[in-house]
Short mmCIF file of N, CA and C in Angstrom, two decimals:
data_model
loop_
_atom_site.label_atom_id
_atom_site.label_comp_id
_atom_site.label_asym_id
_atom_site.label_seq_id
_atom_site.Cartn_x
_atom_site.Cartn_y
_atom_site.Cartn_z
N UNK A 4 0.84 -1.01 0.00
CA UNK A 4 -0.01 0.12 -0.02
C UNK A 4 1.11 1.16 0.27
N UNK A 5 0.48 2.23 -0.69
CA UNK A 5 1.36 3.61 -0.87
C UNK A 5 0.33 4.77 -0.70
N UNK A 6 0.85 5.63 0.04
CA UNK A 6 0.23 6.92 0.42
C UNK A 6 0.02 7.62 -0.75
N UNK A 7 -1.14 8.00 -1.08
CA UNK A 7 -1.44 9.25 -2.11
C UNK A 7 -2.23 10.23 -1.33
N UNK A 8 -1.50 11.46 -1.73
CA UNK A 8 -2.39 12.50 -1.21
C UNK A 8 -2.85 13.42 -2.55
N UNK A 9 -4.09 13.80 -2.34
CA UNK A 9 -4.72 14.58 -3.30
C UNK A 9 -4.94 16.10 -2.91
N UNK A 10 -4.38 16.99 -3.75
CA UNK A 10 -4.28 18.20 -3.45
C UNK A 10 -5.11 19.02 -4.77
N UNK A 11 -6.06 19.91 -4.12
CA UNK A 11 -6.67 20.71 -5.32
C UNK A 11 -7.70 21.88 -4.39
N UNK A 12 -7.83 22.84 -5.55
CA UNK A 12 -8.52 23.84 -4.97
C UNK A 12 -10.02 23.59 -4.90
N UNK A 13 -10.57 22.39 -5.54
CA UNK A 13 -11.90 21.75 -5.45
C UNK A 13 -12.02 21.04 -4.22
N UNK A 14 -10.94 20.66 -3.33
CA UNK A 14 -11.10 19.92 -2.10
C UNK A 14 -11.09 21.01 -1.00
N UNK A 15 -11.74 20.54 0.10
CA UNK A 15 -11.69 21.44 1.26
C UNK A 15 -10.28 21.53 1.91
N UNK A 16 -9.63 20.26 1.86
CA UNK A 16 -8.41 20.02 2.56
C UNK A 16 -7.74 18.83 1.62
N UNK A 17 -6.43 18.85 1.83
CA UNK A 17 -5.83 17.73 1.01
C UNK A 17 -6.13 16.55 1.60
N UNK A 18 -6.39 15.35 0.68
CA UNK A 18 -6.94 14.01 1.11
C UNK A 18 -5.87 13.05 0.85
N UNK A 19 -5.46 12.14 1.95
CA UNK A 19 -4.52 11.36 1.91
C UNK A 19 -5.20 9.82 2.10
N UNK A 20 -4.92 8.98 1.00
CA UNK A 20 -5.34 7.60 0.97
C UNK A 20 -4.47 6.62 0.89
N UNK A 21 -4.49 5.43 1.26
CA UNK A 21 -3.88 4.02 1.08
C UNK A 21 -4.16 3.34 -0.06
N UNK A 22 -3.35 3.20 -1.06
CA UNK A 22 -3.75 2.83 -2.48
C UNK A 22 -3.02 1.82 -2.72
N UNK A 23 -3.44 0.56 -3.11
CA UNK A 23 -2.60 -0.66 -3.49
C UNK A 23 -1.76 -0.47 -4.72
N UNK A 24 -0.85 -0.88 -4.70
CA UNK A 24 0.26 -0.66 -5.68
C UNK A 24 -0.27 -1.23 -7.06
N UNK A 25 0.14 -0.54 -8.12
CA UNK A 25 -0.70 -0.90 -9.52
C UNK A 25 -2.03 -0.38 -9.77
N UNK A 26 -2.50 0.30 -8.83
CA UNK A 26 -3.99 0.87 -8.94
C UNK A 26 -3.76 2.17 -9.96
N UNK A 27 -4.52 2.25 -10.90
CA UNK A 27 -4.67 3.46 -11.59
C UNK A 27 -5.08 4.66 -10.98
N UNK A 28 -4.58 5.91 -11.07
CA UNK A 28 -5.09 6.87 -10.31
C UNK A 28 -6.56 7.54 -10.75
N UNK A 29 -7.12 7.14 -11.87
CA UNK A 29 -8.33 7.48 -12.14
C UNK A 29 -9.27 6.68 -11.57
N UNK A 30 -8.81 5.27 -11.22
CA UNK A 30 -9.72 4.37 -10.32
C UNK A 30 -9.87 4.77 -8.87
N UNK A 31 -8.82 5.17 -8.36
CA UNK A 31 -8.78 5.85 -7.20
C UNK A 31 -9.81 7.29 -6.98
N UNK A 32 -9.61 7.98 -8.01
CA UNK A 32 -10.47 9.21 -8.14
C UNK A 32 -11.94 8.82 -8.44
N UNK A 33 -12.32 7.93 -9.16
CA UNK A 33 -13.64 7.55 -9.46
C UNK A 33 -14.24 7.04 -7.78
N UNK A 34 -13.58 5.86 -7.34
CA UNK A 34 -14.00 5.28 -6.34
C UNK A 34 -14.16 5.92 -4.92
N UNK A 35 -13.51 7.21 -4.85
CA UNK A 35 -13.33 7.88 -3.82
C UNK A 35 -14.30 9.26 -4.10
N UNK A 36 -14.69 9.31 -5.35
CA UNK A 36 -15.69 10.52 -5.68
C UNK A 36 -14.99 11.88 -5.52
N UNK A 37 -13.67 11.71 -5.92
CA UNK A 37 -12.94 13.14 -5.89
C UNK A 37 -13.17 13.93 -7.14
N UNK A 38 -13.45 15.35 -6.92
CA UNK A 38 -13.95 15.96 -7.84
C UNK A 38 -12.81 16.50 -9.14
N UNK A 39 -12.36 15.61 -9.81
CA UNK A 39 -11.43 15.53 -11.04
C UNK A 39 -12.45 14.97 -12.19
N UNK A 40 -12.76 15.82 -12.86
CA UNK A 40 -13.90 15.39 -14.08
C UNK A 40 -13.07 14.60 -15.12
N UNK A 41 -13.73 13.65 -15.31
CA UNK A 41 -12.96 12.64 -16.62
C UNK A 41 -14.24 12.41 -17.46
N UNK A 42 -13.93 12.00 -18.63
CA UNK A 42 -14.90 11.68 -19.64
C UNK A 42 -14.71 10.18 -20.26
N UNK A 43 -13.45 9.96 -20.60
CA UNK A 43 -13.38 8.60 -21.37
C UNK A 43 -12.80 7.37 -20.41
N UNK A 44 -11.75 7.85 -19.67
CA UNK A 44 -11.00 6.76 -18.73
C UNK A 44 -10.08 6.01 -19.65
N UNK A 45 -9.96 6.21 -20.81
CA UNK A 45 -9.10 5.52 -21.84
C UNK A 45 -7.86 6.22 -22.27
N UNK A 46 -7.69 7.46 -21.94
CA UNK A 46 -6.36 8.15 -22.34
C UNK A 46 -6.67 8.95 -23.45
N UNK A 47 -7.79 9.13 -24.12
CA UNK A 47 -8.05 10.01 -25.22
C UNK A 47 -8.46 11.25 -25.23
N UNK A 48 -9.05 11.63 -23.90
CA UNK A 48 -9.71 13.15 -23.88
C UNK A 48 -8.92 14.06 -23.26
N UNK A 49 -8.14 13.65 -22.13
CA UNK A 49 -7.18 14.58 -21.75
C UNK A 49 -7.67 15.34 -20.37
N UNK A 50 -8.99 14.98 -19.98
CA UNK A 50 -9.87 15.77 -19.06
C UNK A 50 -9.17 15.31 -17.70
N UNK A 51 -8.45 14.18 -17.56
CA UNK A 51 -7.91 13.68 -16.30
C UNK A 51 -6.67 14.23 -16.02
N UNK A 52 -5.98 15.61 -16.53
CA UNK A 52 -4.75 15.87 -16.39
C UNK A 52 -4.27 16.09 -14.93
N UNK A 53 -3.23 15.64 -14.49
CA UNK A 53 -2.75 15.96 -13.05
C UNK A 53 -1.43 16.16 -13.08
N UNK A 54 -0.91 16.85 -11.98
CA UNK A 54 0.74 16.83 -11.70
C UNK A 54 0.89 15.96 -10.72
N UNK A 55 2.11 15.41 -10.69
CA UNK A 55 2.53 14.27 -9.65
C UNK A 55 3.70 14.90 -8.86
N UNK A 56 3.90 14.76 -7.59
CA UNK A 56 5.17 14.95 -7.06
C UNK A 56 5.40 13.71 -6.13
N UNK A 57 6.72 13.16 -6.35
CA UNK A 57 7.23 11.96 -5.53
C UNK A 57 8.69 12.13 -5.28
N UNK A 58 9.27 11.13 -4.41
CA UNK A 58 10.60 11.27 -4.13
C UNK A 58 11.39 10.94 -5.17
N UNK A 59 11.03 10.09 -6.28
CA UNK A 59 11.67 9.63 -7.33
C UNK A 59 12.37 10.68 -8.38
N UNK A 60 11.55 11.71 -8.16
CA UNK A 60 11.58 12.89 -9.33
C UNK A 60 12.79 13.88 -9.23
N UNK A 61 13.70 14.28 -10.15
CA UNK A 61 13.40 13.91 -11.44
C UNK A 61 13.79 12.55 -11.95
N UNK A 62 13.20 12.07 -12.96
CA UNK A 62 13.49 10.76 -13.46
C UNK A 62 12.86 10.60 -14.80
N UNK A 63 13.48 9.86 -15.47
CA UNK A 63 12.78 9.60 -16.77
C UNK A 63 11.86 8.59 -16.79
N UNK A 64 10.60 8.86 -17.69
CA UNK A 64 9.61 7.93 -17.55
C UNK A 64 9.14 7.85 -19.08
N UNK A 65 8.67 6.74 -19.38
CA UNK A 65 8.13 6.08 -20.62
C UNK A 65 6.60 6.31 -20.59
N UNK A 66 6.34 7.31 -21.52
CA UNK A 66 4.76 7.54 -21.80
C UNK A 66 4.34 6.53 -22.89
N UNK A 67 3.22 5.99 -22.57
CA UNK A 67 2.42 5.24 -23.74
C UNK A 67 2.27 6.18 -24.77
N UNK A 68 2.18 5.61 -26.17
CA UNK A 68 1.86 6.58 -27.36
C UNK A 68 0.66 7.33 -26.97
N UNK A 69 -0.37 6.64 -26.44
CA UNK A 69 -1.64 7.21 -26.55
C UNK A 69 -1.59 8.59 -25.48
N UNK A 70 -1.08 8.24 -24.36
CA UNK A 70 -0.86 9.46 -23.20
C UNK A 70 -0.01 10.71 -23.91
N UNK A 71 1.03 10.24 -24.49
CA UNK A 71 2.06 11.28 -25.16
C UNK A 71 1.23 11.98 -26.06
N UNK A 72 0.64 11.35 -27.24
CA UNK A 72 -0.22 12.05 -28.20
C UNK A 72 -1.27 13.10 -27.56
N UNK A 73 -1.98 12.71 -26.39
CA UNK A 73 -3.07 13.58 -25.96
C UNK A 73 -2.27 14.55 -25.12
N UNK A 74 -1.19 14.53 -24.63
CA UNK A 74 -0.43 15.73 -23.97
C UNK A 74 0.14 16.55 -24.96
N UNK A 75 0.49 16.07 -26.21
CA UNK A 75 0.97 16.96 -27.27
C UNK A 75 -0.38 17.80 -27.76
N UNK A 76 -1.47 17.04 -27.87
CA UNK A 76 -2.69 17.65 -28.51
C UNK A 76 -3.18 18.99 -27.79
N UNK A 77 -3.01 18.68 -26.24
CA UNK A 77 -3.49 19.74 -25.38
C UNK A 77 -2.31 20.81 -24.87
N UNK A 78 -1.20 20.60 -25.77
CA UNK A 78 -0.06 21.55 -25.53
C UNK A 78 0.71 21.35 -24.17
N UNK A 79 0.58 20.31 -23.52
CA UNK A 79 1.48 19.75 -22.11
C UNK A 79 2.77 19.36 -22.70
N UNK A 80 2.96 18.74 -23.90
CA UNK A 80 4.14 18.56 -24.51
C UNK A 80 4.37 19.10 -25.87
N UNK A 81 5.73 19.41 -26.21
CA UNK A 81 5.92 20.20 -27.48
C UNK A 81 5.60 19.25 -28.65
N UNK A 82 5.36 19.62 -29.63
CA UNK A 82 5.03 18.73 -30.87
C UNK A 82 6.19 17.93 -31.13
N UNK A 83 7.33 18.49 -30.98
CA UNK A 83 8.50 17.64 -31.33
C UNK A 83 8.75 16.22 -30.47
N UNK A 84 8.05 16.25 -29.46
CA UNK A 84 7.87 15.04 -28.46
C UNK A 84 7.27 13.77 -29.25
N UNK A 85 6.64 13.88 -30.32
CA UNK A 85 6.11 12.96 -31.04
C UNK A 85 7.11 11.68 -31.35
N UNK A 86 8.31 12.04 -31.45
CA UNK A 86 9.17 10.98 -31.79
C UNK A 86 9.95 10.49 -30.56
N UNK A 87 9.63 11.06 -29.35
CA UNK A 87 10.18 10.57 -28.16
C UNK A 87 9.61 9.40 -27.58
N UNK A 88 10.15 8.75 -26.62
CA UNK A 88 9.80 7.93 -25.84
C UNK A 88 10.13 7.94 -24.32
N UNK A 89 11.03 8.57 -23.88
CA UNK A 89 11.61 8.86 -22.45
C UNK A 89 11.23 10.28 -22.20
N UNK A 90 10.55 10.53 -21.25
CA UNK A 90 10.24 12.02 -20.83
C UNK A 90 10.84 12.20 -19.51
N UNK A 91 10.89 13.36 -18.92
CA UNK A 91 11.54 14.02 -17.82
C UNK A 91 10.21 13.98 -16.78
N UNK A 92 10.17 13.02 -15.90
CA UNK A 92 9.02 12.95 -14.77
C UNK A 92 9.62 14.02 -13.84
N UNK A 93 8.89 15.12 -13.79
CA UNK A 93 9.00 16.13 -12.56
C UNK A 93 7.75 16.69 -12.26
N UNK A 94 7.64 17.55 -11.09
CA UNK A 94 6.36 18.07 -10.88
C UNK A 94 5.44 18.88 -11.58
N UNK A 95 6.23 19.33 -12.46
CA UNK A 95 5.70 20.36 -13.50
C UNK A 95 4.91 19.59 -14.67
N UNK A 96 5.40 18.29 -15.03
CA UNK A 96 4.77 17.62 -16.03
C UNK A 96 3.68 17.14 -15.89
N UNK A 97 2.50 17.59 -16.88
CA UNK A 97 1.25 17.04 -16.66
C UNK A 97 1.19 15.59 -17.12
N UNK A 98 0.45 14.73 -16.43
CA UNK A 98 0.28 13.33 -16.81
C UNK A 98 -1.22 13.14 -16.87
N UNK A 99 -1.63 11.94 -17.45
CA UNK A 99 -2.97 11.62 -17.26
C UNK A 99 -3.23 10.48 -16.14
N UNK A 100 -4.21 10.88 -15.24
CA UNK A 100 -4.44 9.85 -14.34
C UNK A 100 -5.09 8.78 -14.73
N UNK A 101 -5.51 8.39 -15.97
CA UNK A 101 -5.82 7.13 -16.52
C UNK A 101 -4.79 6.55 -17.03
N UNK A 102 -3.62 6.77 -17.04
CA UNK A 102 -2.37 6.29 -17.41
C UNK A 102 -1.48 6.23 -16.41
N UNK A 103 -1.55 6.54 -15.14
CA UNK A 103 -0.56 6.55 -14.12
C UNK A 103 -0.89 5.30 -13.13
N UNK A 104 0.02 4.58 -12.79
CA UNK A 104 -0.18 3.38 -11.73
C UNK A 104 0.43 3.82 -10.70
N UNK A 105 -0.20 3.84 -9.44
CA UNK A 105 0.39 3.81 -8.19
C UNK A 105 1.46 3.00 -8.07
N UNK A 106 2.98 3.52 -7.72
CA UNK A 106 4.03 2.46 -7.56
C UNK A 106 4.79 3.00 -6.51
N UNK A 107 4.55 4.11 -5.65
CA UNK A 107 5.19 4.79 -4.75
C UNK A 107 4.29 5.81 -4.03
N UNK A 108 4.68 6.52 -3.04
CA UNK A 108 3.96 7.46 -2.27
C UNK A 108 4.10 8.74 -3.18
N UNK A 109 2.83 9.25 -3.27
CA UNK A 109 2.85 10.57 -4.03
C UNK A 109 2.01 11.36 -3.93
N UNK A 110 1.86 12.60 -4.31
CA UNK A 110 1.01 13.55 -4.39
C UNK A 110 0.63 14.10 -5.59
N UNK A 111 -0.76 14.13 -5.67
CA UNK A 111 -1.46 14.39 -6.98
C UNK A 111 -2.14 15.71 -6.76
N UNK A 112 -1.89 16.68 -7.91
CA UNK A 112 -2.69 18.00 -7.96
C UNK A 112 -3.33 18.12 -9.24
N UNK A 113 -4.54 18.80 -8.93
CA UNK A 113 -5.34 18.63 -10.19
C UNK A 113 -6.15 19.98 -9.79
#
């Protein structure tokens, strides 16, 4: 189990949960009724954009093609990133909650 803290202006206070390893963030958000709006849950709409903060940062992360393309389309990655596979995972990098599996303690901001 990992500690995941959710922070948002849409929450009255940060919310910390114990989450099993490998759980997708979007599944935690749905099951807990957190106010992050999502539409598809399959990584195509970009509505579940979040930023992450964890002890392993900065570190390289491999994004799935679908997540990478959505982040490019929404302007969170430059169009030149279309040929890349490894990206710098840092607190400023937007990710999609439907593509992030919990593998360590982290803070999720939205």
